[in-house]
Coordinates of C-alpha atoms and ligand atoms in Angstrom, one line a residue:
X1 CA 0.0 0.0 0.0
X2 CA 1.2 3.9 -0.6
X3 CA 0.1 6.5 1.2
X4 CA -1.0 9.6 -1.6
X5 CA 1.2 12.6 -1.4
X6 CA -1.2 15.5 -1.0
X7 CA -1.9 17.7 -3.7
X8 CA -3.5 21.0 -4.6
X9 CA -6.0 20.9 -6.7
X10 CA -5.2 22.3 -9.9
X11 CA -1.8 21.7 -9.8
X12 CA 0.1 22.3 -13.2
X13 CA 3.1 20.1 -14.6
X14 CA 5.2 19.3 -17.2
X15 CA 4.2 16.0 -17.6
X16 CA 1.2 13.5 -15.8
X17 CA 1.7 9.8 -16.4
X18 CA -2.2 7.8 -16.3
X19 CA -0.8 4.3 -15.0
X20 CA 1.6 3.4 -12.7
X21 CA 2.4 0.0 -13.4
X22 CA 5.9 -0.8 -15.0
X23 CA 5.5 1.4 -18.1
X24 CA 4.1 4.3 -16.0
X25 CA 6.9 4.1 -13.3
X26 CA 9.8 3.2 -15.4
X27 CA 8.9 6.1 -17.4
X28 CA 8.7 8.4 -14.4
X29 CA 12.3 7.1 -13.1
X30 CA 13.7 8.0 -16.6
X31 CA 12.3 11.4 -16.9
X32 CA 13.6 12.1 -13.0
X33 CA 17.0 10.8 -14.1
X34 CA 17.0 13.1 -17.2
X35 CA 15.2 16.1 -16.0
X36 CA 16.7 19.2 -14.4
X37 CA 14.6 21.2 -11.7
X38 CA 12.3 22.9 -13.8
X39 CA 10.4 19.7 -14.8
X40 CA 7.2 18.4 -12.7
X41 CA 5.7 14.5 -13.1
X42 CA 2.7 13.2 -11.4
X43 CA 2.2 10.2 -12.0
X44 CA -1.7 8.6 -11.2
X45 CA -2.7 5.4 -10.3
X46 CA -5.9 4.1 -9.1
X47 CA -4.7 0.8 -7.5
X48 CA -4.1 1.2 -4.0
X49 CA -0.1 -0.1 -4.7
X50 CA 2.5 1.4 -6.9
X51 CA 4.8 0.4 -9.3
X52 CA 3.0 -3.2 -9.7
X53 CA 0.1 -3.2 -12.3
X54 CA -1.6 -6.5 -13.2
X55 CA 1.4 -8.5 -14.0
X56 CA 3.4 -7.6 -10.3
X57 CA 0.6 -7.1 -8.0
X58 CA -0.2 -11.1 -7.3
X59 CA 0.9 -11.8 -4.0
X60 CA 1.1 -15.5 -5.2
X61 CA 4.7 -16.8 -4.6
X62 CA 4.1 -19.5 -7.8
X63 CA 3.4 -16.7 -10.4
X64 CA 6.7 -16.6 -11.7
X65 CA 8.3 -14.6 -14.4
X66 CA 8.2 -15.7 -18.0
X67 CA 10.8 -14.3 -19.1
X68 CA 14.3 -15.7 -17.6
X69 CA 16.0 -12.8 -15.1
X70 CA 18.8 -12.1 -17.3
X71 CA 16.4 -10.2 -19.4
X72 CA 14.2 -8.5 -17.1
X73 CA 16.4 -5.3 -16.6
X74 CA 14.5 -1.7 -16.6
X75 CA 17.2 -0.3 -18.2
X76 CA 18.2 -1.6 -21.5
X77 CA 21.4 0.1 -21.3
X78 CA 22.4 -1.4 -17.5
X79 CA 20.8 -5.4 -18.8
X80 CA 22.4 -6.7 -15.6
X81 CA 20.1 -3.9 -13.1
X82 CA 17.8 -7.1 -12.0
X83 CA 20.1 -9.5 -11.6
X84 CA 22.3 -6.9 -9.4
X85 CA 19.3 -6.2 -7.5
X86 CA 18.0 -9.4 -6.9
X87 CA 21.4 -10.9 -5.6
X88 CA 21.4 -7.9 -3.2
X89 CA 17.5 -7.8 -1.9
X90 CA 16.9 -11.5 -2.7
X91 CA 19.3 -14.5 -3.1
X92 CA 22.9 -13.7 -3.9
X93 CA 23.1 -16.9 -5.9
X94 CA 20.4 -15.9 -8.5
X95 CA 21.6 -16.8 -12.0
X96 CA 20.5 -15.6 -15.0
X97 CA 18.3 -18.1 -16.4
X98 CA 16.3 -18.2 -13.4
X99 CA 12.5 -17.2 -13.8
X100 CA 11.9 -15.3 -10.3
X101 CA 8.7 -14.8 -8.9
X102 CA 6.6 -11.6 -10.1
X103 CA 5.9 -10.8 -6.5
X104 CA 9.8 -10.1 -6.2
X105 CA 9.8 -8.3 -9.5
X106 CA 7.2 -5.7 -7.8
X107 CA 9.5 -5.0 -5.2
X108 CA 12.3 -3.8 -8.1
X109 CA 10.0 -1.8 -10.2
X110 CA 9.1 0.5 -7.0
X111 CA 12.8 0.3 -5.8
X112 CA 13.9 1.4 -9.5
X113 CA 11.4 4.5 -8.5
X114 CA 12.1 4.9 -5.3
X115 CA 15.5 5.2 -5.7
X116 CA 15.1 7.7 -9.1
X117 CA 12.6 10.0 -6.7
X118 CA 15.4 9.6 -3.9
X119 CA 18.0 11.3 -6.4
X120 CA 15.4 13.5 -8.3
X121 CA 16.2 17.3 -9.2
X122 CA 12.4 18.2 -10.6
X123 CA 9.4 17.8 -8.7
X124 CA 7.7 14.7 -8.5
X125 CA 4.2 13.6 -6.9
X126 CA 1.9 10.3 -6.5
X127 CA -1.6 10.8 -7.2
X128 CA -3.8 8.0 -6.2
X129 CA -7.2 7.8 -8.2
X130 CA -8.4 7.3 -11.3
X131 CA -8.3 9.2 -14.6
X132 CA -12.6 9.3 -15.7
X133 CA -11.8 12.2 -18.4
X134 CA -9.5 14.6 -20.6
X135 CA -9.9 17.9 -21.6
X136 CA -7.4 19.2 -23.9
X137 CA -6.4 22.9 -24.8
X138 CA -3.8 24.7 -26.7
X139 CA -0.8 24.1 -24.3
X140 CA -2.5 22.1 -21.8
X141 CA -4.4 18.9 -20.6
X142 CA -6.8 18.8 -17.8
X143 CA -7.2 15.3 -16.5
X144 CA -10.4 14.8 -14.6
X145 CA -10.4 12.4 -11.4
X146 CA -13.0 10.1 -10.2
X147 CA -13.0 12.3 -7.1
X148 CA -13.7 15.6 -9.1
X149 CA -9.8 17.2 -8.7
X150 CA -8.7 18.3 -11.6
X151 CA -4.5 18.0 -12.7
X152 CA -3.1 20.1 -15.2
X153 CA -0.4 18.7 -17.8
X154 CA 1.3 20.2 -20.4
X155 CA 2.0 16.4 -21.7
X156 CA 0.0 13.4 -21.0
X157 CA 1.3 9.5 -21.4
X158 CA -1.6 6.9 -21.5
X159 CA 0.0 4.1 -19.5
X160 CA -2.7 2.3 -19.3
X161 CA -1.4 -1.4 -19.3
X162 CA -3.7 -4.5 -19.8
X163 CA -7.5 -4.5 -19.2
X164 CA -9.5 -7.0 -17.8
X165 CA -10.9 -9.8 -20.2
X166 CA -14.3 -8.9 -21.9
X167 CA -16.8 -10.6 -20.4
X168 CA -18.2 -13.7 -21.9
X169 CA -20.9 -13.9 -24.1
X170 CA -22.2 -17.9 -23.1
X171 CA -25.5 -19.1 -24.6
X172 CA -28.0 -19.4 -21.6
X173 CA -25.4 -17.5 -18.8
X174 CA -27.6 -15.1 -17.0
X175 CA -26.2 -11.2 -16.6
X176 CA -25.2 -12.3 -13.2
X177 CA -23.9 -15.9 -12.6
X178 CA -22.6 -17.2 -9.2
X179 CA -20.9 -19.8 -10.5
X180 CA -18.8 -17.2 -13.1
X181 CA -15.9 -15.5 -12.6
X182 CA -15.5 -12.5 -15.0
X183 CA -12.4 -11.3 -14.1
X184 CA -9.7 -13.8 -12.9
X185 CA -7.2 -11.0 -11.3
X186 CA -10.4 -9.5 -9.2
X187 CA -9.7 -10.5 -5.7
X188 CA -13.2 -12.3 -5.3
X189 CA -11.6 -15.7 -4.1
X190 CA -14.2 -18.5 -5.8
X191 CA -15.2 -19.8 -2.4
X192 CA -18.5 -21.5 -3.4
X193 CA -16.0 -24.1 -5.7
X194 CA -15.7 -27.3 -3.0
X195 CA -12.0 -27.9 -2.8
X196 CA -12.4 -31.8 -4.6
X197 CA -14.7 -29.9 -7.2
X198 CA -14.3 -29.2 -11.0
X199 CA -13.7 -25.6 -12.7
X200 CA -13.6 -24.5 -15.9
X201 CA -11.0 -22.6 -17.5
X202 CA -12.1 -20.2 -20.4
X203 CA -8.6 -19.6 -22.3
X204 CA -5.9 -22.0 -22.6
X205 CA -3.3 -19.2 -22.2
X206 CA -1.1 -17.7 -19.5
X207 CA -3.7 -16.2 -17.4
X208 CA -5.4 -19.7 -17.4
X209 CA -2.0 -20.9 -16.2
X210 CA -2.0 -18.1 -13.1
X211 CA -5.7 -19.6 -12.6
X212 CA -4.3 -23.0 -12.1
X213 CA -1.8 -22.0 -10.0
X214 CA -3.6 -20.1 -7.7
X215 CA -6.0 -22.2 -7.6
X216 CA -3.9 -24.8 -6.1
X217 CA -2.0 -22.4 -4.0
X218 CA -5.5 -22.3 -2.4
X219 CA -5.7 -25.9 -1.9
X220 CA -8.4 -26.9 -4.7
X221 CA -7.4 -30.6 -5.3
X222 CA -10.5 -31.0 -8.0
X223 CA -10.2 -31.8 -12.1
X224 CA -9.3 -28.3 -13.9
X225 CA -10.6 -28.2 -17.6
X226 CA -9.0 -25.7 -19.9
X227 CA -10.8 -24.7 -23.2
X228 CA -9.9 -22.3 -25.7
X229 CA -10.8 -22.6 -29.5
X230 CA -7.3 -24.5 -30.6
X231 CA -6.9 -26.4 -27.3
X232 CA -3.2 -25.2 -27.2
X233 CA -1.1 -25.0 -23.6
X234 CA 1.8 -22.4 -23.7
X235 CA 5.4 -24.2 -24.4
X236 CA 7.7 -23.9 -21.5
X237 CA 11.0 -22.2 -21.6
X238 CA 13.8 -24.6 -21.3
X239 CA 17.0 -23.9 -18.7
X240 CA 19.3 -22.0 -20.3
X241 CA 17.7 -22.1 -24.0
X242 CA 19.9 -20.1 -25.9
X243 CA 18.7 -16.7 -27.5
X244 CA 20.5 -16.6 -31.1
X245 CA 20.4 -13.2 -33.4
X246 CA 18.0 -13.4 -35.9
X247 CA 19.4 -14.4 -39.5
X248 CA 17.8 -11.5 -41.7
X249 CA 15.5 -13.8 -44.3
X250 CA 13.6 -12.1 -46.5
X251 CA 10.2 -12.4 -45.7
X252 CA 8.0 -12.1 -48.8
X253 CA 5.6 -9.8 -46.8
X254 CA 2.8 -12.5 -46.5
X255 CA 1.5 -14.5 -43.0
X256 CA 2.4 -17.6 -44.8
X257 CA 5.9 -16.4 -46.0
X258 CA 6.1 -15.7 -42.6
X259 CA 5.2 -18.7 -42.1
X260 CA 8.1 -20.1 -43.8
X261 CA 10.7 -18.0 -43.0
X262 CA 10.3 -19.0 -39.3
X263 CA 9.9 -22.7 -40.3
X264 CA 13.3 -22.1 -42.1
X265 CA 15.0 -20.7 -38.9
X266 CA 13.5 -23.5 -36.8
X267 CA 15.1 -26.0 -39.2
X268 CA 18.2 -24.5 -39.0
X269 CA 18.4 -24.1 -35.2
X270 CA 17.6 -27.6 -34.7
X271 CA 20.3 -28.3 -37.2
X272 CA 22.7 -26.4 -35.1
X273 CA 21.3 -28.7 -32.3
X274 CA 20.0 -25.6 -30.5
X275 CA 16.2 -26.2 -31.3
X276 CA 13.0 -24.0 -32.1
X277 CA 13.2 -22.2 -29.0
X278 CA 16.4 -20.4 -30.0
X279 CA 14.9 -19.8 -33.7
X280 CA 11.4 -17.7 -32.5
X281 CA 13.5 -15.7 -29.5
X282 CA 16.0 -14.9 -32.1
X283 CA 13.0 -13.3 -34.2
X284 CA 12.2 -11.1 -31.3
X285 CA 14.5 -7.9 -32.0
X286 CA 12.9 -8.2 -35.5
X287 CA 9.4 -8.6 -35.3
X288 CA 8.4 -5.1 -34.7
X289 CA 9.8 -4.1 -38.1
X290 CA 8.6 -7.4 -39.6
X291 CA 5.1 -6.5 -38.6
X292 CA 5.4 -2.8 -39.8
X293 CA 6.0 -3.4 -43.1
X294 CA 3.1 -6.1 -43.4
X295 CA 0.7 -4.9 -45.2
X296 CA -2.8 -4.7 -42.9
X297 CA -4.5 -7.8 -44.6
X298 CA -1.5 -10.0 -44.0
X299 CA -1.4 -8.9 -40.3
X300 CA -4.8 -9.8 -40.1
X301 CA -4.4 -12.9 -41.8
X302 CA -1.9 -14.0 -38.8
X303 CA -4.4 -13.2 -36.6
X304 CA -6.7 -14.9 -38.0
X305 CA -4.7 -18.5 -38.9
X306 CA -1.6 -18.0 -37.1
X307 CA -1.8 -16.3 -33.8
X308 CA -2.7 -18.7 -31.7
X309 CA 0.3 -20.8 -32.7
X310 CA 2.6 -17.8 -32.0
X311 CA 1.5 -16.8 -28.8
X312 CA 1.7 -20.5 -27.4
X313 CA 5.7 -20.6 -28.8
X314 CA 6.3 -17.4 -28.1
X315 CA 4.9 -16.6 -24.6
X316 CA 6.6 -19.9 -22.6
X317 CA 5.9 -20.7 -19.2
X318 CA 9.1 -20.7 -16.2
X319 CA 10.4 -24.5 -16.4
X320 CA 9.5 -24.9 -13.5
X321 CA 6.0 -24.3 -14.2
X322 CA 6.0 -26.4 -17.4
X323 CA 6.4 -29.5 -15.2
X324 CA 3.7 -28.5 -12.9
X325 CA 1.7 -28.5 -16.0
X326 CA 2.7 -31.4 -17.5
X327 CA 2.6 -33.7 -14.4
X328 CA -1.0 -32.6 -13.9
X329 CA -2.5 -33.6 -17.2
X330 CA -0.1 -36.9 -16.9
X331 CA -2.2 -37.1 -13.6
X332 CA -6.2 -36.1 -15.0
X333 CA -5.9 -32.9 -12.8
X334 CA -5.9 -30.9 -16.0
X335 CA -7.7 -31.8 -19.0
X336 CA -7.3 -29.2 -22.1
X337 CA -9.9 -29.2 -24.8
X338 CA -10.3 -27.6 -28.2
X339 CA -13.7 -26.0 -29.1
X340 CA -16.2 -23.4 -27.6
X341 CA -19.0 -23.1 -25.8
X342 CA -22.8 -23.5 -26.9
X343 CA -24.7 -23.9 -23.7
X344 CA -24.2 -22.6 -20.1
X345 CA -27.3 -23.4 -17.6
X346 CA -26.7 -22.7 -13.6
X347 CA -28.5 -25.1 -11.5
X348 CA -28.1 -24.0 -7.8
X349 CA -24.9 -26.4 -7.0
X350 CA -23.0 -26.5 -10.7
X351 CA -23.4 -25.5 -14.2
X352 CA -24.1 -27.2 -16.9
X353 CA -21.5 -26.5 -19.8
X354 CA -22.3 -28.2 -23.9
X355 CA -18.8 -27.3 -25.7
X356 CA -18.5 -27.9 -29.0
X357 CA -15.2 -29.6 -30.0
X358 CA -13.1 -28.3 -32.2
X359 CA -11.8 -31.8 -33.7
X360 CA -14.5 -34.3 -33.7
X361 CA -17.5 -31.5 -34.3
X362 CA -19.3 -32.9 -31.6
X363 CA -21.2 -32.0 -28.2
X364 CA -19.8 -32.8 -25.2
X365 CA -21.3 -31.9 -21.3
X366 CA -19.4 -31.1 -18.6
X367 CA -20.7 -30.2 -15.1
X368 CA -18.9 -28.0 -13.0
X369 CA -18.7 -25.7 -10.1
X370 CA -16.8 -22.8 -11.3
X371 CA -16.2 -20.8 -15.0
X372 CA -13.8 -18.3 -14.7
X373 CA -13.2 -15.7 -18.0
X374 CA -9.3 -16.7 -18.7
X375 CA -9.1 -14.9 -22.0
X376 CA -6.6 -12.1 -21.1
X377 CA -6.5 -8.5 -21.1
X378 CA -9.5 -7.3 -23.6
X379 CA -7.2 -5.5 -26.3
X380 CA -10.5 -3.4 -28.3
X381 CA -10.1 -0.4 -26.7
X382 CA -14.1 0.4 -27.1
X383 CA -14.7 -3.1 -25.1
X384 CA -12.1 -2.4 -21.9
X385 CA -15.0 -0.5 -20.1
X386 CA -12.9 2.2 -18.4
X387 CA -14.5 5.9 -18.2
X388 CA -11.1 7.6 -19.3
X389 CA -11.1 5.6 -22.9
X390 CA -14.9 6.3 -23.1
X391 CA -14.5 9.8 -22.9
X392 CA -11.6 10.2 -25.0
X393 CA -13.5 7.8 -27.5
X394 CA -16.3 10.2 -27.0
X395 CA -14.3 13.5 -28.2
X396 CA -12.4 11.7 -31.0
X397 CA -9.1 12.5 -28.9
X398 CA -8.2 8.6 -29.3
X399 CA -9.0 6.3 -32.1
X400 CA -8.4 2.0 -32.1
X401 CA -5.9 0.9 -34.2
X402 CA -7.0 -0.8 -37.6
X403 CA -6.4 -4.1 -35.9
X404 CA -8.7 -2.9 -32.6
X405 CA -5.5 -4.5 -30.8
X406 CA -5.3 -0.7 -28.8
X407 CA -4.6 2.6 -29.6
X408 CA -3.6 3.8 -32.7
X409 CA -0.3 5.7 -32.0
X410 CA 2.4 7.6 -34.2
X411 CA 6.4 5.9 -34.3
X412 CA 7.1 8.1 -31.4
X413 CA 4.0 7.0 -29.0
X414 CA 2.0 10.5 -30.2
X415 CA -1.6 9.0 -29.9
X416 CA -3.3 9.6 -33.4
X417 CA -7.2 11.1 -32.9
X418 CA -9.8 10.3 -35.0
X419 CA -9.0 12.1 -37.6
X420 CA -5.8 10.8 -38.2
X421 CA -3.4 13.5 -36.8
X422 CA -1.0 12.7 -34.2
X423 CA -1.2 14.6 -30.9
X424 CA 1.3 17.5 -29.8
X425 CA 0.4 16.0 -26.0
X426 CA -0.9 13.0 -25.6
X427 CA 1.5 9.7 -25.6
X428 CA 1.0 6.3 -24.9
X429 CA 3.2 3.4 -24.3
X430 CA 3.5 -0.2 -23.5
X431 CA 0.4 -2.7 -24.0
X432 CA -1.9 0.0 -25.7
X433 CA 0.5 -0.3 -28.9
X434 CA 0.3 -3.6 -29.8
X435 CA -2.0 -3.0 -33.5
X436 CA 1.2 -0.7 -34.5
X437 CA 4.2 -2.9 -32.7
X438 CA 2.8 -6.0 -32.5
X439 CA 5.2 -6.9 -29.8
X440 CA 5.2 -4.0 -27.2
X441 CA 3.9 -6.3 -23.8
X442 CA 6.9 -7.1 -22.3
X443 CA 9.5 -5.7 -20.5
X444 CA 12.6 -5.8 -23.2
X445 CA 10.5 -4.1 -25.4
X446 CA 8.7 -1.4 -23.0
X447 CA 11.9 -0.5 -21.5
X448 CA 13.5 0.6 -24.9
X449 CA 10.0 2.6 -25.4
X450 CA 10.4 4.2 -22.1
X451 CA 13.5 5.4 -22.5
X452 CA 12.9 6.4 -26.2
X453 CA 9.8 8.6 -24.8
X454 CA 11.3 9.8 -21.6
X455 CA 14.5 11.7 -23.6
X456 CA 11.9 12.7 -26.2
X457 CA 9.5 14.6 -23.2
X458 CA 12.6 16.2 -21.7
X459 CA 14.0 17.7 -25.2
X460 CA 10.1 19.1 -25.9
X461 CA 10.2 20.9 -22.3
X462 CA 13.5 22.2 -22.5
X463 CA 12.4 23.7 -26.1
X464 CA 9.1 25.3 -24.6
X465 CA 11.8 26.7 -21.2
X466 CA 13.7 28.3 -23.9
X467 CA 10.9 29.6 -26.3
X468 CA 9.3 30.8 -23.1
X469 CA 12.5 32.1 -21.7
X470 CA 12.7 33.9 -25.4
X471 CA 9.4 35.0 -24.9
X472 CA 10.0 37.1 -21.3
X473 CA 13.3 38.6 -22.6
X474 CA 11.7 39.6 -25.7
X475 CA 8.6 41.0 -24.0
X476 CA 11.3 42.9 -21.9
X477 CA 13.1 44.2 -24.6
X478 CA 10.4 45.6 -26.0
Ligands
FAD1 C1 -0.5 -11.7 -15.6 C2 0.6 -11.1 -16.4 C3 1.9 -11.6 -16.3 C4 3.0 -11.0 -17.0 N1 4.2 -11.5 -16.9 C5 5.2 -10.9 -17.5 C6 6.6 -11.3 -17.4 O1 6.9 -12.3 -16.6 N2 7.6 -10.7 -18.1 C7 7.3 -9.7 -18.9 O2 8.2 -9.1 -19.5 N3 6.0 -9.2 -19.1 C8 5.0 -9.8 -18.4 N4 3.7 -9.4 -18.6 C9 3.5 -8.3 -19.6 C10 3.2 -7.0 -19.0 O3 2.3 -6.3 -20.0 C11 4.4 -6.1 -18.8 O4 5.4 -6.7 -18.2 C12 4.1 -4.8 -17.9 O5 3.6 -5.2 -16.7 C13 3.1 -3.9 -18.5 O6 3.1 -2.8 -17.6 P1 2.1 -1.5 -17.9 O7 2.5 -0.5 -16.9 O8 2.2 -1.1 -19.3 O9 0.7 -2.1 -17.7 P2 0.0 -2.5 -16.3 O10 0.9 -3.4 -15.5 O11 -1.4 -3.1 -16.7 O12 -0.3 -1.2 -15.5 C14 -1.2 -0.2 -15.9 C15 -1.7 0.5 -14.7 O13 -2.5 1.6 -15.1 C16 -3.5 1.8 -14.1 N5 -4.6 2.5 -14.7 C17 -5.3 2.1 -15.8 N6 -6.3 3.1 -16.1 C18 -6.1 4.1 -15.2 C19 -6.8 5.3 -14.9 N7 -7.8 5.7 -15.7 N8 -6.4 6.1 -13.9 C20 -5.4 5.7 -13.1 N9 -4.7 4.5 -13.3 C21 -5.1 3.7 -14.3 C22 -3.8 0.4 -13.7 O14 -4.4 0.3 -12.4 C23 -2.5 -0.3 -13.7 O15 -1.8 -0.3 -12.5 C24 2.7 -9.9 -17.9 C25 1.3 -9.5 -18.1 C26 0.3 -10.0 -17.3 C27 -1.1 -9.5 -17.5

């Protein structure tokens, strides 16, 4: 928990940051690194922690990292920061192929702040609360709290992270269910679910994995059924899988000569004896380019045929939780199935579920005590049911990418409106850009975004100091 600085209402600064989760305070720690004494951030979060967002709030010991230590610096240019940190706060034998728990990684991004406001030169304020609306003049932004106080910025960053999932649309489910679970990172704990029960799954992905986990963090000992349209599990990383450079094929600008050029690299890794794994990280520095120059109906043919298969190869689960997930469906604990669902009816102790499979085309029934939404963070900005997005929505100040995968932002995070023109004050970063970057989610990507936003924010202040400063002595002069 963080106790609010106080602030005046309708105070002014340079910039105000909506989200403090690792984009939002990552990007605050850069601009107090950069900024001289002139510059003021607030930075607003409506969770009642800092520095943790969705990802680093769980308090859940098994929700580890997917993505091994040695990458999970907030710097790009320091890549050893979290592994320094960790041997000093955590475990001084920490290595860097080990997958640490988020809960730890919580703890860094608010020490990474901490330490930047500890050292800072400008001003610098928390604001807890939550962003309901914009209002944007020449020069200046008010933001609008939920509490009525009203913040002036000259720039605003949207660091608005994931969403919650959408909420299912099941055939027969009643506006209000007991026995559904819309939101799996709400804190509603599903008590009604006897521990030797059965619950359902919706998503096969990693939030269905953190499901699992917690689940049996919490003692449930029942069957857990996972369903998502393909039936696929996330891979798991191996120990020490190597992370090769990515050969530069030429792609030939399709989905399917995607396709191949990955299958090529995946043949040639495994040639190498290094395997697939080192073949689709290697792509990883390159697929933000790769997906720019895609033209949009080949983007949204991979959606379409091939995304599923990336995500499960490309987001990998900690080793160690591959074997928990393995041993369990060696065991029956887990069953995964392919298809979706035609028929939800809630009797007073279970529901009723009719899936459709995927393979065999036909019905199958399952009864069980618990359905809980595992899709992951709803990317269709006009779906994520959030009063900021509404009203910006509203007044054409934000637009959805082509792909509805976020916002639609300009190369250097400018959100575009909705007539096309990129804003003079109003960023995003992180999650929110995924229709433009494809891959922007994780932390070696967000980090190099931060930093590439943070210098950008300090150069436009210092030029409106010194046109302002230009402006007094002019005025004097005269
Ligand atoms: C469950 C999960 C696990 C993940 N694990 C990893 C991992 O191991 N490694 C990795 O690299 N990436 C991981 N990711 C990817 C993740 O997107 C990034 O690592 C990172 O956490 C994104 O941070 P963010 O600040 O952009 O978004 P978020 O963490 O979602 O933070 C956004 C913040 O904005 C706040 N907010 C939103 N709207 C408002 C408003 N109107 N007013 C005020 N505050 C607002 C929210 O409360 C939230 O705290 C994971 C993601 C999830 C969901």
């Amino acid at each position: 928990m963080y106790s609010a600085h106080d602030t005046s209402i309708n105070s002014r600064f340079s910039v105000a940051i909506v989200g403090g989760g690792f984009s939002g305070a990552t990007l605050a720690a850069h601009l107090l690194q950069l900024a001289g004494p002139s510059l003021s951030i607030v930075l607003i979060e409506r969770a009642p922690f800092r520095a943790r967002g969705i990802a680093y709030a769980t308090q859940e010991s098994r929700h580890l990292l997917n993505v091994p230590a040695s990458n999970m610096s907030a710097f790009a240019d320091d890549p050893q920061h979290f592994l320094s940190w960790a041997r000093s706060n955590f475990d001084s034998g920490v290595q860097n192929g080990d997958f640490l728990s988020r809960r730890l990684y919580g703890q860094y991004v608010e020490s990474v702040l901490d330490t930047a406001i500890s050292r800072r030169r400008g001003e610098f304020q928390w604001r807890h609360g939550e962003v309901v609306g914009l209002r944007t003049q020449t020069g200046t932004t008010e933001l609008v709290l939920r509490n009525g106080d009203k913040i002036l910025a000259a720039a605003v960053v949207l660091a608005l992270g994931n969403f919650p999932p959408a909420d299912l649309r099941l055939p027969g489910k009643a506006a209000h269910s007991e026995r559904y679970l819309s939101d799996p990172w709400s804190p509603v704990a599903p008590e009604k679910t006897p521990v030797d029960g059965e619950v359902l799954l919706v998503g096969s992905g990693l939030t269905s994995v953190d499901t699992l986990l917690t689940l049996r963090a919490r003692g449930f000992r029942g069957r857990i059924h996972m369903l998502s349209r393909h039936g696929l599990l996330p891979q798991s990383h191996l120990p020490d899988s190597g992370y090769s450079t990515f050969k530069n094929f030429a792609s030939s600008g399709t989905a399917i000569g995607l396709l191949r050029v990955v299958r090529a690299q995946v043949r040639e890794a495994e040639l190498r004896g290094e395997g697939w794994r080192s073949a689709v990280d290697s792509l990883r520095t390159a697929t933000q380019g790769i997906w720019q120059t895609l033209p949009r109906i080949e983007q949204e043919r991979f959606l379409r045929h091939l995304r599923a298969y990336w995500e499960v190869h490309r987001h990998r689960v900690a080793p160690e939780i591959g074997k928990v997930l393995k041993h369990q469906l060696l065991g029956g604990q887990l069953r995964v199935h392919a298809g979706r669902i035609v028929e939800y009816r809630e009797h007073t102790n279970n529901v009723l579920v009719t899936l459709n499979e995927r393979h065999r085309g036909t019905r199958r029934q399952m009864t069980v005590d618990l359905v809980v939404n595992c899709t992951g963070p709803v990317s269709d900005i006009r779906k994520a049911n959030t009063r900021m997005l509404g009203d910006c929505l509203r007044q054409g100040l934000v637009r959805p990418d082509a792909l509805s995968l976020g916002i639609d932002s300009a190369h250097d995070g400018a959100v575009i409106n909705a007539n096309g023109i990129a804003s003079e004050c109003l960023y995003t970063v992180g999650p929110l850009r995924k229709g433009n970057l494809w891959e922007t989610i994780a932390v070696p990507e967000i980090r190099a975004q931060v930093a590439d936003l943070a210098s950008m924010l300090v150069n436009k202040h210092r030029s409106r100091q010194n046109f302002t400063t230009l402006m007094t002595e002019t005025v004097r002069y005269v």
